[in-house]
Tab-separated table of N, CA and C in Angstrom:
chain	number	residue	atom	x	y	z
A	1	MET	N	-10.191	7.066	-15.509
A	1	MET	CA	-9.065	6.522	-16.231
A	1	MET	C	-8.127	5.841	-15.233
A	2	ARG	N	-7.630	4.701	-15.602
A	2	ARG	CA	-6.749	3.946	-14.708
A	2	ARG	C	-5.286	4.130	-15.103
A	3	TYR	N	-4.467	4.342	-14.075
A	3	TYR	CA	-3.022	4.452	-14.225
A	3	TYR	C	-2.374	3.368	-13.372
A	4	VAL	N	-1.249	2.859	-13.842
A	4	VAL	CA	-0.516	1.814	-13.127
A	4	VAL	C	0.805	2.408	-12.637
A	5	VAL	N	1.087	2.226	-11.350
A	5	VAL	CA	2.333	2.729	-10.775
A	5	VAL	C	3.491	1.916	-11.344
A	6	ARG	N	4.438	2.605	-11.952
A	6	ARG	CA	5.591	1.946	-12.584
A	6	ARG	C	6.892	2.170	-11.824
A	7	LYS	N	7.020	3.330	-11.192
A	7	LYS	CA	8.263	3.677	-10.498
A	7	LYS	C	7.917	4.488	-9.263
A	8	GLY	N	8.863	4.536	-8.371
A	8	GLY	CA	8.679	5.386	-7.210
A	8	GLY	C	9.597	4.994	-6.083
A	9	ARG	N	9.459	5.750	-5.008
A	9	ARG	CA	10.206	5.429	-3.804
A	9	ARG	C	9.507	6.054	-2.616
A	10	VAL	N	9.748	5.452	-1.494
A	10	VAL	CA	9.204	5.920	-0.234
A	10	VAL	C	10.373	6.013	0.740
A	11	VAL	N	10.581	7.192	1.299
A	11	VAL	CA	11.653	7.400	2.264
A	11	VAL	C	11.015	7.609	3.635
A	12	VAL	N	11.406	6.778	4.592
A	12	VAL	CA	10.884	6.857	5.954
A	12	VAL	C	12.038	7.270	6.858
A	13	THR	N	11.819	8.350	7.614
A	13	THR	CA	12.851	8.882	8.496
A	13	THR	C	12.311	8.968	9.916
A	14	SER	N	13.119	8.556	10.856
A	14	SER	CA	12.770	8.653	12.271
A	14	SER	C	12.984	10.091	12.725
A	15	ARG	N	11.985	10.683	13.381
A	15	ARG	CA	12.177	12.028	13.929
A	15	ARG	C	13.059	11.986	15.162
A	16	ALA	N	13.030	10.888	15.913
A	16	ALA	CA	13.864	10.770	17.109
A	16	ALA	C	15.337	10.565	16.749
A	17	ALA	N	15.582	9.911	15.621
A	17	ALA	CA	16.952	9.649	15.154
A	17	ALA	C	17.012	10.007	13.673
A	18	PRO	N	17.101	11.315	13.339
A	18	PRO	CA	16.996	11.730	11.936
A	18	PRO	C	18.073	11.159	11.015
A	19	ASP	N	19.138	10.615	11.593
A	19	ASP	CA	20.157	9.980	10.756
A	19	ASP	C	19.741	8.562	10.356
A	20	LEU	N	18.623	8.073	10.916
A	20	LEU	CA	18.133	6.741	10.567
A	20	LEU	C	16.957	6.874	9.609
A	21	SER	N	17.199	6.477	8.371
A	21	SER	CA	16.121	6.492	7.384
A	21	SER	C	16.276	5.277	6.481
A	22	ALA	N	15.173	4.909	5.866
A	22	ALA	CA	15.175	3.778	4.943
A	22	ALA	C	14.439	4.196	3.684
A	23	THR	N	14.954	3.753	2.548
A	23	THR	CA	14.335	4.032	1.251
A	23	THR	C	13.803	2.720	0.686
A	24	PHE	N	12.500	2.696	0.448
A	24	PHE	CA	11.816	1.541	-0.127
A	24	PHE	C	11.547	1.884	-1.591
A	25	ASP	N	11.905	0.968	-2.507
A	25	ASP	CA	11.880	1.338	-3.928
A	25	ASP	C	11.011	0.451	-4.810
A	26	LYS	N	10.060	-0.269	-4.225
A	26	LYS	CA	9.200	-1.121	-5.044
A	26	LYS	C	7.720	-0.877	-4.752
A	27	PRO	N	7.242	0.327	-5.096
A	27	PRO	CA	5.797	0.530	-4.994
A	27	PRO	C	5.096	-0.103	-6.197
A	28	ALA	N	3.836	-0.406	-6.031
A	28	ALA	CA	3.011	-0.937	-7.117
A	28	ALA	C	1.589	-0.470	-6.842
A	29	GLY	N	0.712	-0.673	-7.799
A	29	GLY	CA	-0.690	-0.363	-7.558
A	29	GLY	C	-1.327	0.388	-8.702
A	30	THR	N	-2.531	0.866	-8.417
A	30	THR	CA	-3.298	1.575	-9.435
A	30	THR	C	-3.862	2.870	-8.869
A	31	ILE	N	-4.042	3.810	-9.770
A	31	ILE	CA	-4.668	5.097	-9.462
A	31	ILE	C	-5.788	5.279	-10.470
A	32	ASP	N	-6.993	5.494	-9.981
A	32	ASP	CA	-8.142	5.758	-10.844
A	32	ASP	C	-8.508	7.225	-10.694
A	33	ILE	N	-8.336	7.980	-11.779
A	33	ILE	CA	-8.594	9.417	-11.737
A	33	ILE	C	-8.993	9.905	-13.117
A	34	ASP	N	-9.949	10.787	-13.153
A	34	ASP	CA	-10.306	11.479	-14.386
A	34	ASP	C	-9.575	12.814	-14.342
A	35	PRO	N	-8.623	13.046	-15.244
A	35	PRO	CA	-7.865	14.303	-15.194
A	35	PRO	C	-8.746	15.552	-15.255
A	36	GLU	N	-9.947	15.414	-15.819
A	36	GLU	CA	-10.867	16.555	-15.893
A	36	GLU	C	-11.655	16.738	-14.592
A	37	ARG	N	-11.788	15.667	-13.791
A	37	ARG	CA	-12.537	15.694	-12.525
A	37	ARG	C	-11.753	14.932	-11.455
A	38	PRO	N	-10.637	15.474	-11.003
A	38	PRO	CA	-9.750	14.721	-10.106
A	38	PRO	C	-10.304	14.491	-8.701
A	39	ALA	N	-11.334	15.208	-8.303
A	39	ALA	CA	-11.841	15.067	-6.931
A	39	ALA	C	-12.314	13.657	-6.622
A	40	GLY	N	-12.729	12.898	-7.610
A	40	GLY	CA	-13.228	11.545	-7.387
A	40	GLY	C	-12.170	10.464	-7.450
A	41	ALA	N	-10.911	10.831	-7.382
A	41	ALA	CA	-9.818	9.860	-7.515
A	41	ALA	C	-9.839	8.821	-6.404
A	42	ARG	N	-9.391	7.623	-6.746
A	42	ARG	CA	-9.190	6.535	-5.795
A	42	ARG	C	-7.851	5.882	-6.150
A	43	ALA	N	-7.229	5.278	-5.170
A	43	ALA	CA	-5.953	4.604	-5.435
A	43	ALA	C	-5.734	3.499	-4.421
A	44	GLU	N	-5.006	2.492	-4.857
A	44	GLU	CA	-4.497	1.464	-3.962
A	44	GLU	C	-3.031	1.270	-4.321
A	45	ILE	N	-2.173	1.624	-3.389
A	45	ILE	CA	-0.735	1.549	-3.601
A	45	ILE	C	-0.157	0.565	-2.590
A	46	THR	N	0.639	-0.365	-3.058
A	46	THR	CA	1.320	-1.291	-2.163
A	46	THR	C	2.816	-1.025	-2.209
A	47	LEU	N	3.481	-1.410	-1.134
A	47	LEU	CA	4.919	-1.222	-1.040
A	47	LEU	C	5.548	-2.512	-0.543
A	48	ASP	N	6.512	-3.019	-1.304
A	48	ASP	CA	7.248	-4.224	-0.924
A	48	ASP	C	8.231	-3.829	0.185
A	49	MET	N	7.939	-4.227	1.406
A	49	MET	CA	8.750	-3.839	2.553
A	49	MET	C	10.072	-4.603	2.621
A	50	ARG	N	10.256	-5.600	1.756
A	50	ARG	CA	11.507	-6.356	1.728
A	50	ARG	C	12.572	-5.665	0.897
A	51	SER	N	12.172	-4.692	0.105
A	51	SER	CA	13.099	-4.041	-0.822
A	51	SER	C	13.429	-2.635	-0.313
A	52	PHE	N	14.501	-2.544	0.469
A	52	PHE	CA	14.880	-1.243	1.026
A	52	PHE	C	16.383	-1.168	1.213
A	53	THR	N	16.843	0.055	1.414
A	53	THR	CA	18.210	0.286	1.832
A	53	THR	C	18.179	1.384	2.891
A	54	ALA	N	19.009	1.223	3.891
A	54	ALA	CA	19.107	2.225	4.948
A	54	ALA	C	20.481	2.890	4.949
A	55	GLY	N	21.300	2.584	3.959
A	55	GLY	CA	22.575	3.273	3.812
A	55	GLY	C	23.816	2.426	4.010
A	56	ASP	N	23.796	1.519	4.971
A	56	ASP	CA	24.937	0.632	5.173
A	56	ASP	C	24.446	-0.669	5.807
A	57	TRP	N	25.313	-1.650	5.926
A	57	TRP	CA	24.869	-2.964	6.385
A	57	TRP	C	24.294	-2.928	7.796
A	58	PHE	N	24.901	-2.098	8.678
A	58	PHE	CA	24.413	-2.040	10.051
A	58	PHE	C	23.023	-1.405	10.114
A	59	ALA	N	22.835	-0.315	9.405
A	59	ALA	CA	21.519	0.335	9.379
A	59	ALA	C	20.488	-0.587	8.725
A	60	ASP	N	20.871	-1.278	7.654
A	60	ASP	CA	19.958	-2.244	7.022
A	60	ASP	C	19.536	-3.316	8.024
A	61	TRP	N	20.498	-3.835	8.783
A	61	TRP	CA	20.221	-4.863	9.778
A	61	TRP	C	19.277	-4.334	10.847
A	62	LYS	N	19.513	-3.109	11.303
A	62	LYS	CA	18.685	-2.511	12.348
A	62	LYS	C	17.247	-2.307	11.858
A	63	VAL	N	17.089	-1.751	10.653
A	63	VAL	CA	15.752	-1.531	10.100
A	63	VAL	C	15.050	-2.868	9.867
A	64	LYS	N	15.774	-3.832	9.313
A	64	LYS	CA	15.166	-5.143	9.055
A	64	LYS	C	14.655	-5.776	10.346
A	65	GLY	N	15.390	-5.613	11.427
A	65	GLY	CA	14.969	-6.152	12.708
A	65	GLY	C	13.680	-5.514	13.217
A	66	GLU	N	13.505	-4.230	12.975
A	66	GLU	CA	12.296	-3.546	13.437
A	66	GLU	C	11.120	-3.759	12.493
A	67	VAL	N	11.385	-3.733	11.197
A	67	VAL	CA	10.322	-3.836	10.194
A	67	VAL	C	9.816	-5.266	10.057
A	68	ASP	N	10.713	-6.234	10.221
A	68	ASP	CA	10.385	-7.661	10.083
A	68	ASP	C	9.697	-7.928	8.737
A	69	PRO	N	10.381	-7.608	7.638
A	69	PRO	CA	9.749	-7.686	6.312
A	69	PRO	C	9.370	-9.094	5.863
A	70	GLU	N	9.987	-10.111	6.404
A	70	GLU	CA	9.609	-11.467	6.001
A	70	GLU	C	8.228	-11.828	6.545
A	71	ARG	N	7.905	-11.364	7.738
A	71	ARG	CA	6.581	-11.624	8.322
A	71	ARG	C	5.540	-10.609	7.861
A	72	HIS	N	5.990	-9.411	7.472
A	72	HIS	CA	5.077	-8.332	7.076
A	72	HIS	C	5.582	-7.710	5.774
A	73	PRO	N	5.464	-8.442	4.654
A	73	PRO	CA	6.120	-8.025	3.415
A	73	PRO	C	5.448	-6.886	2.649
A	74	VAL	N	4.178	-6.596	2.916
A	74	VAL	CA	3.478	-5.607	2.092
A	74	VAL	C	2.750	-4.596	2.967
A	75	ALA	N	2.984	-3.316	2.679
A	75	ALA	CA	2.200	-2.228	3.265
A	75	ALA	C	1.256	-1.733	2.172
A	76	ARG	N	0.063	-1.302	2.562
A	76	ARG	CA	-0.953	-0.894	1.579
A	76	ARG	C	-1.526	0.466	1.973
A	77	PHE	N	-1.614	1.379	0.984
A	77	PHE	CA	-2.250	2.676	1.180
A	77	PHE	C	-3.489	2.739	0.299
A	78	LEU	N	-4.608	3.132	0.897
A	78	LEU	CA	-5.865	3.301	0.167
A	78	LEU	C	-6.247	4.768	0.212
A	79	LEU	N	-6.307	5.407	-0.957
A	79	LEU	CA	-6.745	6.800	-1.051
A	79	LEU	C	-8.264	6.827	-1.009
A	80	MET	N	-8.806	7.593	-0.075
A	80	MET	CA	-10.261	7.698	0.069
A	80	MET	C	-10.818	8.961	-0.590
A	81	ARG	N	-10.125	10.092	-0.354
A	81	ARG	CA	-10.598	11.347	-0.940
A	81	ARG	C	-9.543	12.424	-0.759
A	82	PHE	N	-9.828	13.584	-1.352
A	82	PHE	CA	-8.954	14.751	-1.219
A	82	PHE	C	-9.645	15.832	-0.406
A	83	GLU	N	-8.854	16.621	0.290
A	83	GLU	CA	-9.307	17.852	0.916
A	83	GLU	C	-8.521	18.990	0.298
A	84	ASN	N	-9.153	20.138	0.203
A	84	ASN	CA	-8.487	21.346	-0.294
A	84	ASN	C	-7.825	21.135	-1.650
A	85	LEU	N	-8.493	20.410	-2.516
A	85	LEU	CA	-7.969	20.151	-3.859
A	85	LEU	C	-8.029	21.421	-4.679
A	86	ARG	N	-6.902	21.742	-5.299
A	86	ARG	CA	-6.890	22.888	-6.206
A	86	ARG	C	-5.937	22.628	-7.358
A	87	GLU	N	-6.311	23.181	-8.490
A	87	GLU	CA	-5.483	23.084	-9.691
A	87	GLU	C	-4.691	24.371	-9.787
A	88	THR	N	-3.387	24.297	-9.578
A	88	THR	CA	-2.542	25.488	-9.567
A	88	THR	C	-2.247	25.994	-10.968
A	89	SER	N	-2.263	25.081	-11.919
A	89	SER	CA	-2.152	25.394	-13.344
A	89	SER	C	-2.688	24.157	-14.062
A	90	PRO	N	-2.953	24.237	-15.352
A	90	PRO	CA	-3.542	23.074	-16.027
A	90	PRO	C	-2.728	21.788	-15.801
A	91	GLY	N	-3.407	20.774	-15.228
A	91	GLY	CA	-2.768	19.491	-14.986
A	91	GLY	C	-1.914	19.404	-13.738
A	92	HIS	N	-1.770	20.499	-13.001
A	92	HIS	CA	-0.967	20.521	-11.780
A	92	HIS	C	-1.899	20.681	-10.580
A	93	LEU	N	-1.883	19.698	-9.686
A	93	LEU	CA	-2.798	19.670	-8.564
A	93	LEU	C	-2.055	19.734	-7.241
A	94	GLU	N	-2.707	20.325	-6.246
A	94	GLU	CA	-2.246	20.286	-4.863
A	94	GLU	C	-3.432	19.923	-4.001
A	95	ALA	N	-3.200	19.101	-2.988
A	95	ALA	CA	-4.293	18.685	-2.111
A	95	ALA	C	-3.737	17.983	-0.882
A	96	THR	N	-4.635	17.713	0.043
A	96	THR	CA	-4.349	16.819	1.152
A	96	THR	C	-5.072	15.516	0.841
A	97	ALA	N	-4.308	14.441	0.732
A	97	ALA	CA	-4.890	13.122	0.452
A	97	ALA	C	-5.250	12.467	1.777
A	98	LEU	N	-6.480	11.989	1.866
A	98	LEU	CA	-6.940	11.288	3.058
A	98	LEU	C	-7.081	9.818	2.722
A	99	GLY	N	-6.506	8.982	3.550
A	99	GLY	CA	-6.569	7.559	3.266
A	99	GLY	C	-6.226	6.723	4.471
A	100	GLN	N	-6.004	5.452	4.210
A	100	GLN	CA	-5.657	4.492	5.248
A	100	GLN	C	-4.361	3.794	4.875
A	101	LEU	N	-3.515	3.614	5.862
A	101	LEU	CA	-2.298	2.835	5.703
A	101	LEU	C	-2.488	1.548	6.496
A	102	GLN	N	-2.303	0.414	5.812
A	102	GLN	CA	-2.487	-0.895	6.430
A	102	GLN	C	-1.173	-1.663	6.372
A	103	TRP	N	-0.763	-2.165	7.545
A	103	TRP	CA	0.479	-2.925	7.608
A	103	TRP	C	0.586	-3.612	8.960
A	104	ARG	N	1.159	-4.787	9.005
A	104	ARG	CA	1.397	-5.538	10.238
A	104	ARG	C	0.096	-5.838	10.975
A	105	GLY	N	-1.015	-5.970	10.253
A	105	GLY	CA	-2.296	-6.243	10.877
A	105	GLY	C	-2.938	-5.028	11.517
A	106	ALA	N	-2.360	-3.861	11.300
A	106	ALA	CA	-2.884	-2.610	11.863
A	106	ALA	C	-3.308	-1.682	10.736
A	107	MET	N	-4.122	-0.698	11.094
A	107	MET	CA	-4.556	0.308	10.127
A	107	MET	C	-4.537	1.656	10.824
A	108	THR	N	-4.058	2.673	10.111
A	108	THR	CA	-4.069	4.030	10.645
A	108	THR	C	-4.499	5.001	9.557
A	109	GLU	N	-5.144	6.065	9.977
A	109	GLU	CA	-5.566	7.109	9.043
A	109	GLU	C	-4.351	7.951	8.669
A	110	VAL	N	-4.329	8.404	7.416
A	110	VAL	CA	-3.222	9.206	6.907
A	110	VAL	C	-3.768	10.473	6.267
A	111	ARG	N	-3.084	11.580	6.532
A	111	ARG	CA	-3.356	12.862	5.881
A	111	ARG	C	-2.031	13.306	5.257
A	112	ALA	N	-1.931	13.193	3.947
A	112	ALA	CA	-0.677	13.487	3.252
A	112	ALA	C	-0.828	14.736	2.391
A	113	ALA	N	0.017	15.717	2.625
A	113	ALA	CA	0.058	16.901	1.768
A	113	ALA	C	0.795	16.517	0.507
A	114	GLY	N	0.231	16.857	-0.651
A	114	GLY	CA	0.886	16.426	-1.871
A	114	GLY	C	0.631	17.296	-3.077
A	115	LYS	N	1.382	16.973	-4.123
A	115	LYS	CA	1.277	17.634	-5.422
A	115	LYS	C	1.304	16.556	-6.494
A	116	ALA	N	0.665	16.851	-7.609
A	116	ALA	CA	0.689	15.899	-8.721
A	116	ALA	C	0.603	16.641	-10.042
A	117	ARG	N	1.198	16.018	-11.037
A	117	ARG	CA	1.037	16.462	-12.422
A	117	ARG	C	0.328	15.314	-13.128
A	118	VAL	N	-0.836	15.623	-13.689
A	118	VAL	CA	-1.684	14.590	-14.291
A	118	VAL	C	-2.008	14.964	-15.725
A	119	ASP	N	-1.836	14.002	-16.635
A	119	ASP	CA	-2.332	14.160	-18.000
A	119	ASP	C	-2.889	12.803	-18.443
A	120	ARG	N	-3.262	12.677	-19.662
A	120	ARG	CA	-3.892	11.432	-20.125
A	120	ARG	C	-2.911	10.261	-20.231
A	121	ARG	N	-1.609	10.523	-20.151
A	121	ARG	CA	-0.620	9.446	-20.260
A	121	ARG	C	0.108	9.128	-18.968
A	122	HIS	N	0.305	10.128	-18.083
A	122	HIS	CA	1.150	9.946	-16.906
A	122	HIS	C	0.588	10.662	-15.684
A	123	ILE	N	1.028	10.190	-14.544
A	123	ILE	CA	0.872	10.895	-13.279
A	123	ILE	C	2.236	10.890	-12.601
A	124	GLU	N	2.644	12.053	-12.139
A	124	GLU	CA	3.819	12.155	-11.276
A	124	GLU	C	3.330	12.808	-9.994
A	125	ALA	N	3.485	12.119	-8.876
A	125	ALA	CA	2.944	12.618	-7.615
A	125	ALA	C	3.983	12.545	-6.505
A	126	THR	N	3.930	13.527	-5.620
A	126	THR	CA	4.759	13.531	-4.421
A	126	THR	C	3.873	13.867	-3.236
A	127	GLY	N	4.246	13.366	-2.091
A	127	GLY	CA	3.493	13.672	-0.882
A	127	GLY	C	4.297	13.335	0.352
A	128	ALA	N	3.823	13.834	1.489
A	128	ALA	CA	4.516	13.579	2.742
A	128	ALA	C	3.510	13.588	3.887
A	129	PHE	N	3.812	12.769	4.889
A	129	PHE	CA	2.991	12.734	6.087
A	129	PHE	C	3.819	12.187	7.239
A	130	GLU	N	3.279	12.345	8.443
A	130	GLU	CA	3.910	11.789	9.625
A	130	GLU	C	2.946	10.822	10.282
A	131	LEU	N	3.510	9.825	10.957
A	131	LEU	CA	2.677	8.884	11.700
A	131	LEU	C	3.454	8.356	12.893
A	132	ARG	N	2.724	7.885	13.867
A	132	ARG	CA	3.339	7.284	15.054
A	132	ARG	C	3.666	5.833	14.731
A	133	ALA	N	4.880	5.438	14.997
A	133	ALA	CA	5.318	4.072	14.698
A	133	ALA	C	4.439	3.043	15.393
A	134	ARG	N	4.026	3.310	16.597
A	134	ARG	CA	3.213	2.344	17.348
A	134	ARG	C	1.834	2.139	16.728
A	135	ASP	N	1.347	3.116	15.944
A	135	ASP	CA	0.046	2.949	15.283
A	135	ASP	C	0.062	1.800	14.284
A	136	LEU	N	1.269	1.416	13.850
A	136	LEU	CA	1.400	0.299	12.911
A	136	LEU	C	2.081	-0.901	13.538
A	137	GLY	N	2.117	-0.939	14.853
A	137	GLY	CA	2.646	-2.113	15.536
A	137	GLY	C	4.156	-2.171	15.642
A	138	LEU	N	4.846	-1.071	15.355
A	138	LEU	CA	6.301	-1.061	15.519
A	138	LEU	C	6.634	-0.828	16.988
A	139	PRO	N	7.730	-1.394	17.465
A	139	PRO	CA	8.032	-1.321	18.901
A	139	PRO	C	8.474	0.059	19.387
A	140	ARG	N	8.935	0.898	18.518
A	140	ARG	CA	9.490	2.169	18.986
A	140	ARG	C	8.388	3.213	19.198
A	141	ALA	N	8.596	4.049	20.208
A	141	ALA	CA	7.684	5.168	20.473
A	141	ALA	C	8.257	6.373	19.736
A	142	ASP	N	8.003	6.451	18.469
A	142	ASP	CA	8.654	7.432	17.611
A	142	ASP	C	7.649	7.939	16.594
A	143	VAL	N	7.915	9.123	16.088
A	143	VAL	CA	7.145	9.655	14.969
A	143	VAL	C	7.999	9.479	13.723
A	144	LEU	N	7.384	8.957	12.680
A	144	LEU	CA	8.088	8.715	11.420
A	144	LEU	C	7.616	9.709	10.376
A	145	ARG	N	8.543	10.253	9.635
A	145	ARG	CA	8.230	11.122	8.493
A	145	ARG	C	8.314	10.252	7.257
A	146	VAL	N	7.254	10.273	6.430
A	146	VAL	CA	7.176	9.450	5.230
A	146	VAL	C	7.065	10.369	4.023
A	147	GLU	N	7.988	10.225	3.082
A	147	GLU	CA	7.984	11.007	1.851
A	147	GLU	C	7.844	10.052	0.677
A	148	VAL	N	6.874	10.335	-0.182
A	148	VAL	CA	6.508	9.431	-1.269
A	148	VAL	C	6.662	10.150	-2.607
A	149	SER	N	7.198	9.455	-3.597
A	149	SER	CA	7.187	9.945	-4.977
A	149	SER	C	6.808	8.748	-5.867
A	150	LEU	N	5.867	8.991	-6.764
A	150	LEU	CA	5.360	7.938	-7.655
A	150	LEU	C	5.273	8.433	-9.071
A	151	ARG	N	5.447	7.505	-9.995
A	151	ARG	CA	5.210	7.762	-11.416
A	151	ARG	C	4.335	6.627	-11.931
A	152	ALA	N	3.222	7.010	-12.542
A	152	ALA	CA	2.281	6.021	-13.077
A	152	ALA	C	1.993	6.342	-14.525
A	153	THR	N	1.678	5.306	-15.291
A	153	THR	CA	1.328	5.485	-16.692
A	153	THR	C	-0.080	4.924	-16.951
A	154	ALA	N	-0.724	5.455	-17.960
A	154	ALA	CA	-2.077	4.999	-18.289
A	154	ALA	C	-2.065	3.514	-18.599
A	155	ALA	N	-3.075	2.823	-18.094
A	155	ALA	CA	-3.161	1.370	-18.299
A	155	ALA	C	-3.606	1.056	-19.699
């Protein structure tokens, strides 16, 4: 069954400077999952890197300078499979999502711990992972914490 991402946000926080974070609010994409057999799920989620806020004009300027959203407007996550998938109650799942994050001409593997509520009409999912900024071509030698929340509806 195909679901279309309608709402969500991605919050990226620097571990070196925890007061520096940016919230990106324009995810899009599709999730293909059978609620009865979720292990075979696949997804492609994109994020408009031009649509963010970092809290104030100076922080926005600083993030924009590092992210360079005009040259690199879209980040893409591809879900490949789940590890340790379990249904905690009917329609409520927990797992580690394994996938690839592609952005700025680079690709890095991602392992995101997450939870989801899935039924025939909606998916609500949250997850989090860390990655090295340099793995995606960013100039800083920093670890970034990425927190994702998505809401999708049946296509």
